[in-house]
mmCIF file of C-alpha atoms in Angstrom:
data_model
loop_
_atom_site.group_PDB
_atom_site.id
_atom_site.type_symbol
_atom_site.label_atom_id
_atom_site.label_comp_id
_atom_site.label_asym_id
_atom_site.label_seq_id
_atom_site.Cartn_x
_atom_site.Cartn_y
_atom_site.Cartn_z
ATOM 1 C CA MET A 1105 79.459 131.248 34.313
ATOM 2 C CA ILE A 1106 78.224 133.931 32.028
ATOM 3 C CA ARG A 1107 74.784 135.292 32.748
ATOM 4 C CA TYR A 1108 72.788 136.573 29.835
ATOM 5 C CA SER A 1109 69.959 138.980 30.184
ATOM 6 C CA LYS A 1110 66.463 137.883 29.249
ATOM 7 C CA PHE A 1111 66.556 140.318 26.324
ATOM 8 C CA PHE A 1112 69.806 138.859 24.977
ATOM 9 C CA ARG A 1113 68.464 135.271 25.236
ATOM 10 C CA SER A 1114 65.304 136.309 23.384
ATOM 11 C CA LEU A 1115 67.363 138.011 20.703
ATOM 12 C CA LEU A 1116 69.591 134.933 20.351
ATOM 13 C CA ALA A 1117 66.547 132.646 20.076
ATOM 14 C CA LEU A 1118 65.042 134.913 17.418
ATOM 15 C CA ALA A 1119 68.302 134.858 15.424
ATOM 16 C CA VAL A 1120 68.420 131.044 15.545
ATOM 17 C CA LEU A 1121 64.779 130.829 14.398
ATOM 18 C CA ALA A 1122 65.374 133.311 11.555
ATOM 19 C CA SER A 1123 68.406 131.305 10.397
ATOM 20 C CA ALA A 1124 66.395 128.086 10.410
ATOM 21 C CA LEU A 1125 63.594 129.694 8.412
ATOM 22 C CA ALA A 1126 66.061 131.151 5.915
ATOM 23 C CA LEU A 1127 67.683 127.769 5.421
ATOM 24 C CA SER A 1128 64.313 126.056 4.920
ATOM 25 C CA GLY A 1129 63.464 128.718 2.329
ATOM 26 C CA CYS A 1130 66.731 127.921 0.543
ATOM 27 C CA ASP A 1131 65.771 124.247 0.539
ATOM 28 C CA LYS A 1132 62.416 125.076 -1.107
ATOM 29 C CA ALA A 1133 64.094 127.251 -3.749
ATOM 30 C CA ALA A 1134 66.697 124.580 -4.439
ATOM 31 C CA GLU A 1135 63.972 121.927 -4.637
ATOM 32 C CA SER A 1136 61.980 123.990 -7.150
ATOM 33 C CA ALA A 1137 65.065 124.699 -9.239
ATOM 34 C CA SER A 1138 65.963 121.005 -9.231
ATOM 35 C CA ILE A 1139 62.693 119.886 -10.853
ATOM 36 C CA ALA A 1140 63.699 119.024 -14.387
ATOM 37 C CA PRO A 1141 61.296 118.818 -17.310
ATOM 38 C CA VAL A 1142 60.396 115.300 -18.400
ATOM 39 C CA GLU A 1143 60.938 114.399 -22.051
ATOM 40 C CA ILE A 1144 57.967 113.082 -23.974
ATOM 41 C CA ASP A 1145 58.022 109.804 -25.873
ATOM 42 C CA ARG A 1146 55.691 107.992 -28.287
ATOM 43 C CA SER A 1147 53.359 106.991 -25.434
ATOM 44 C CA THR A 1148 53.098 110.356 -23.647
ATOM 45 C CA SER A 1149 49.497 111.526 -23.700
ATOM 46 C CA CYS A 1150 47.689 114.740 -22.861
ATOM 47 C CA ASP A 1151 46.101 114.740 -19.404
ATOM 48 C CA LEU A 1152 43.040 116.622 -20.700
ATOM 49 C CA ASP A 1153 42.098 114.689 -23.820
ATOM 50 C CA GLY A 1154 44.364 111.633 -24.099
ATOM 51 C CA MET A 1155 45.936 112.703 -27.412
ATOM 52 C CA LEU A 1156 49.465 111.405 -28.016
ATOM 53 C CA LEU A 1157 51.791 114.400 -27.861
ATOM 54 C CA SER A 1158 54.323 113.147 -30.411
ATOM 55 C CA ASP A 1159 51.628 112.808 -33.106
ATOM 56 C CA TYR A 1160 51.028 116.559 -33.431
ATOM 57 C CA PRO A 1161 52.912 119.739 -34.319
ATOM 58 C CA GLY A 1162 53.343 122.800 -32.136
ATOM 59 C CA PRO A 1163 54.605 123.402 -28.607
ATOM 60 C CA LYS A 1164 53.780 121.029 -25.765
ATOM 61 C CA ALA A 1165 53.703 121.710 -22.028
ATOM 62 C CA GLN A 1166 53.917 120.083 -18.607
ATOM 63 C CA ILE A 1167 52.939 120.954 -15.048
ATOM 64 C CA HIS A 1168 54.697 119.383 -12.060
ATOM 65 C CA TYR A 1169 52.138 119.358 -9.257
ATOM 66 C CA ASP A 1170 53.123 119.068 -5.609
ATOM 67 C CA GLY A 1171 52.649 115.495 -4.402
ATOM 68 C CA GLN A 1172 52.475 114.010 -7.912
ATOM 69 C CA ALA A 1173 55.423 111.926 -9.156
ATOM 70 C CA GLN A 1174 54.899 112.489 -12.890
ATOM 71 C CA PRO A 1175 53.967 115.772 -14.564
ATOM 72 C CA ALA A 1176 50.635 116.456 -16.224
ATOM 73 C CA PHE A 1177 51.268 116.826 -19.959
ATOM 74 C CA PHE A 1178 49.438 119.050 -22.435
ATOM 75 C CA CYS A 1179 49.422 118.637 -26.222
ATOM 76 C CA ASP A 1180 48.774 122.340 -26.719
ATOM 77 C CA THR A 1181 49.910 125.530 -24.960
ATOM 78 C CA THR A 1182 46.389 126.952 -25.047
ATOM 79 C CA GLU A 1183 45.253 124.028 -22.859
ATOM 80 C CA LEU A 1184 48.130 124.636 -20.457
ATOM 81 C CA LEU A 1185 47.484 128.374 -20.190
ATOM 82 C CA ASN A 1186 43.778 127.767 -19.672
ATOM 83 C CA THR A 1187 44.586 125.313 -16.868
ATOM 84 C CA LEU A 1188 47.035 127.707 -15.190
ATOM 85 C CA LEU A 1189 44.712 130.708 -15.394
ATOM 86 C CA ALA A 1190 41.453 128.936 -14.535
ATOM 87 C CA GLY A 1191 39.930 130.355 -11.378
ATOM 88 C CA GLU A 1192 39.342 126.869 -10.012
ATOM 89 C CA GLN A 1193 43.041 125.908 -10.247
ATOM 90 C CA VAL A 1194 43.992 125.284 -6.622
ATOM 91 C CA ARG A 1195 46.603 122.514 -6.781
ATOM 92 C CA ALA A 1196 50.086 123.528 -5.671
ATOM 93 C CA ILE A 1197 52.442 123.735 -8.634
ATOM 94 C CA ARG A 1198 56.154 123.025 -8.274
ATOM 95 C CA ALA A 1199 57.218 123.768 -11.886
ATOM 96 C CA VAL A 1200 55.682 124.509 -15.296
ATOM 97 C CA TYR A 1201 57.431 124.075 -18.640
ATOM 98 C CA VAL A 1202 56.643 124.849 -22.277
ATOM 99 C CA GLN A 1203 58.724 124.097 -25.331
ATOM 100 C CA ASP A 1204 60.897 126.897 -26.671
ATOM 101 C CA MET A 1205 59.848 127.128 -30.301
ATOM 102 C CA GLY A 1206 62.819 129.375 -31.002
ATOM 103 C CA GLU A 1207 64.878 126.172 -30.692
ATOM 104 C CA ALA A 1208 62.445 123.293 -31.297
ATOM 105 C CA ASP A 1209 61.124 122.200 -34.708
ATOM 106 C CA TRP A 1210 57.457 123.281 -34.921
ATOM 107 C CA ASP A 1211 56.388 120.223 -36.920
ATOM 108 C CA HIS A 1212 58.226 117.696 -34.699
ATOM 109 C CA PRO A 1213 59.012 119.421 -31.398
ATOM 110 C CA GLU A 1214 61.334 117.590 -29.032
ATOM 111 C CA GLY A 1215 63.059 118.892 -25.908
ATOM 112 C CA HIS A 1216 63.985 122.562 -25.522
ATOM 113 C CA TRP A 1217 61.891 123.120 -22.378
ATOM 114 C CA THR A 1218 61.712 126.522 -20.710
ATOM 115 C CA ASP A 1219 59.935 127.895 -17.643
ATOM 116 C CA ALA A 1220 56.360 128.742 -18.697
ATOM 117 C CA ARG A 1221 56.057 131.744 -16.394
ATOM 118 C CA SER A 1222 59.096 133.496 -17.821
ATOM 119 C CA ALA A 1223 58.331 132.601 -21.455
ATOM 120 C CA PHE A 1224 56.936 134.843 -24.192
ATOM 121 C CA TYR A 1225 53.839 133.827 -26.129
ATOM 122 C CA VAL A 1226 52.627 134.580 -29.652
ATOM 123 C CA PHE A 1227 48.837 134.806 -29.961
ATOM 124 C CA GLY A 1228 47.068 134.778 -33.323
ATOM 125 C CA SER A 1229 49.748 133.325 -35.601
ATOM 126 C CA GLN A 1230 48.903 131.267 -38.672
ATOM 127 C CA ARG A 1231 50.726 128.206 -37.260
ATOM 128 C CA HIS A 1232 48.618 125.382 -35.840
ATOM 129 C CA GLY A 1233 49.168 122.846 -33.094
ATOM 130 C CA SER A 1234 47.315 119.708 -32.060
ATOM 131 C CA MET A 1235 44.011 121.513 -31.504
ATOM 132 C CA GLY A 1236 44.180 123.878 -34.478
ATOM 133 C CA PRO A 1237 45.169 127.500 -33.807
ATOM 134 C CA THR A 1238 47.553 127.603 -30.870
ATOM 135 C CA VAL A 1239 49.824 129.905 -28.884
ATOM 136 C CA GLY A 1240 53.543 129.752 -29.681
ATOM 137 C CA SER A 1241 55.909 129.666 -26.705
ATOM 138 C CA PHE A 1242 59.441 131.098 -26.637
ATOM 139 C CA ALA A 1243 62.235 131.469 -24.085
ATOM 140 C CA LYS A 1244 63.472 134.715 -25.684
ATOM 141 C CA GLU A 1245 61.361 137.710 -26.623
ATOM 142 C CA ALA A 1246 63.480 138.305 -29.748
ATOM 143 C CA ASP A 1247 62.628 134.794 -31.020
ATOM 144 C CA ALA A 1248 58.930 135.405 -30.330
ATOM 145 C CA GLN A 1249 59.070 138.737 -32.188
ATOM 146 C CA ARG A 1250 60.801 137.093 -35.171
ATOM 147 C CA PHE A 1251 58.176 134.303 -35.221
ATOM 148 C CA ALA A 1252 55.345 136.867 -35.083
ATOM 149 C CA ALA A 1253 56.912 138.845 -37.958
ATOM 150 C CA ASP A 1254 57.063 135.659 -40.068
ATOM 151 C CA ASN A 1255 53.745 134.061 -39.035
ATOM 152 C CA GLY A 1256 51.587 136.876 -37.704
ATOM 153 C CA GLY A 1257 50.397 137.344 -34.178
ATOM 154 C CA LYS A 1258 51.103 139.409 -31.093
ATOM 155 C CA VAL A 1259 53.825 138.764 -28.497
ATOM 156 C CA LEU A 1260 52.905 138.776 -24.809
ATOM 157 C CA PRO A 1261 54.726 137.838 -21.602
ATOM 158 C CA PHE A 1262 52.993 135.310 -19.332
ATOM 159 C CA ALA A 1263 51.886 138.032 -16.897
ATOM 160 C CA ALA A 1264 49.856 139.779 -19.629
ATOM 161 C CA ILE A 1265 47.775 136.715 -20.552
ATOM 162 C CA LYS A 1266 44.176 136.821 -19.323
ATOM 163 C CA PRO A 1267 41.846 133.810 -18.892
ATOM 164 C CA ASP A 1268 39.482 134.925 -21.675
ATOM 165 C CA MET A 1269 42.416 134.805 -24.123
ATOM 166 C CA VAL A 1270 42.756 131.026 -23.636
ATOM 167 C CA ASP A 1271 39.106 130.047 -23.274
ATOM 168 C CA LEU A 1272 38.555 126.408 -24.244
ATOM 169 C CA SER A 1273 34.758 126.505 -24.328
ATOM 170 C CA GLY A 1274 33.617 125.256 -27.717
ATOM 171 C CA GLY A 1275 36.843 123.293 -28.296
ATOM 172 C CA ALA A 1276 39.123 123.785 -31.267
ATOM 173 C CA LYS A 1277 38.276 126.832 -33.376
ATOM 174 C CA HIS A 1278 35.537 127.586 -30.810
ATOM 175 C CA ASP A 1279 33.015 125.121 -32.237
ATOM 176 C CA SER A 1280 30.043 125.853 -29.996
ATOM 177 C CA ARG A 1281 28.316 122.600 -31.009
ATOM 178 C CA MET A 1282 30.646 120.518 -28.814
#
């Protein structure tokens, strides 16, 4: 019978625990990567205001919350970004998608979902979405730059967006009478 020192047994136990933790981390990463965007249809409505997404131009968005079977949909990227950056946002998020307007038709966007946190955004363009002026979303920076050159606006990565840039107080066009 082989006798192992107390140190060796402790080291072996630590290695087994580290392997188990690494594998559980892989499961989480695989689970997150396996969350696919959900396509919208004629009945898909915005979680914030009930508007039907397919009735309006511009990029749409969706958040997949932990513990929720269906995603929360947004008819406008400004609403999504406001929700993500709001200080009171505490729900665990499994995935977030926006439509890639470098591929989707602005007036009738369908499909072409991309990860919202790796997307590029155009602020201040002349193009409107469901709530009036909106933020264009793009999977590729080059597409965002081309859109901004054609329609005006400034290109920013997700990490550069600040909450005051997507303030919803006052509603569309910041109507303070709402």
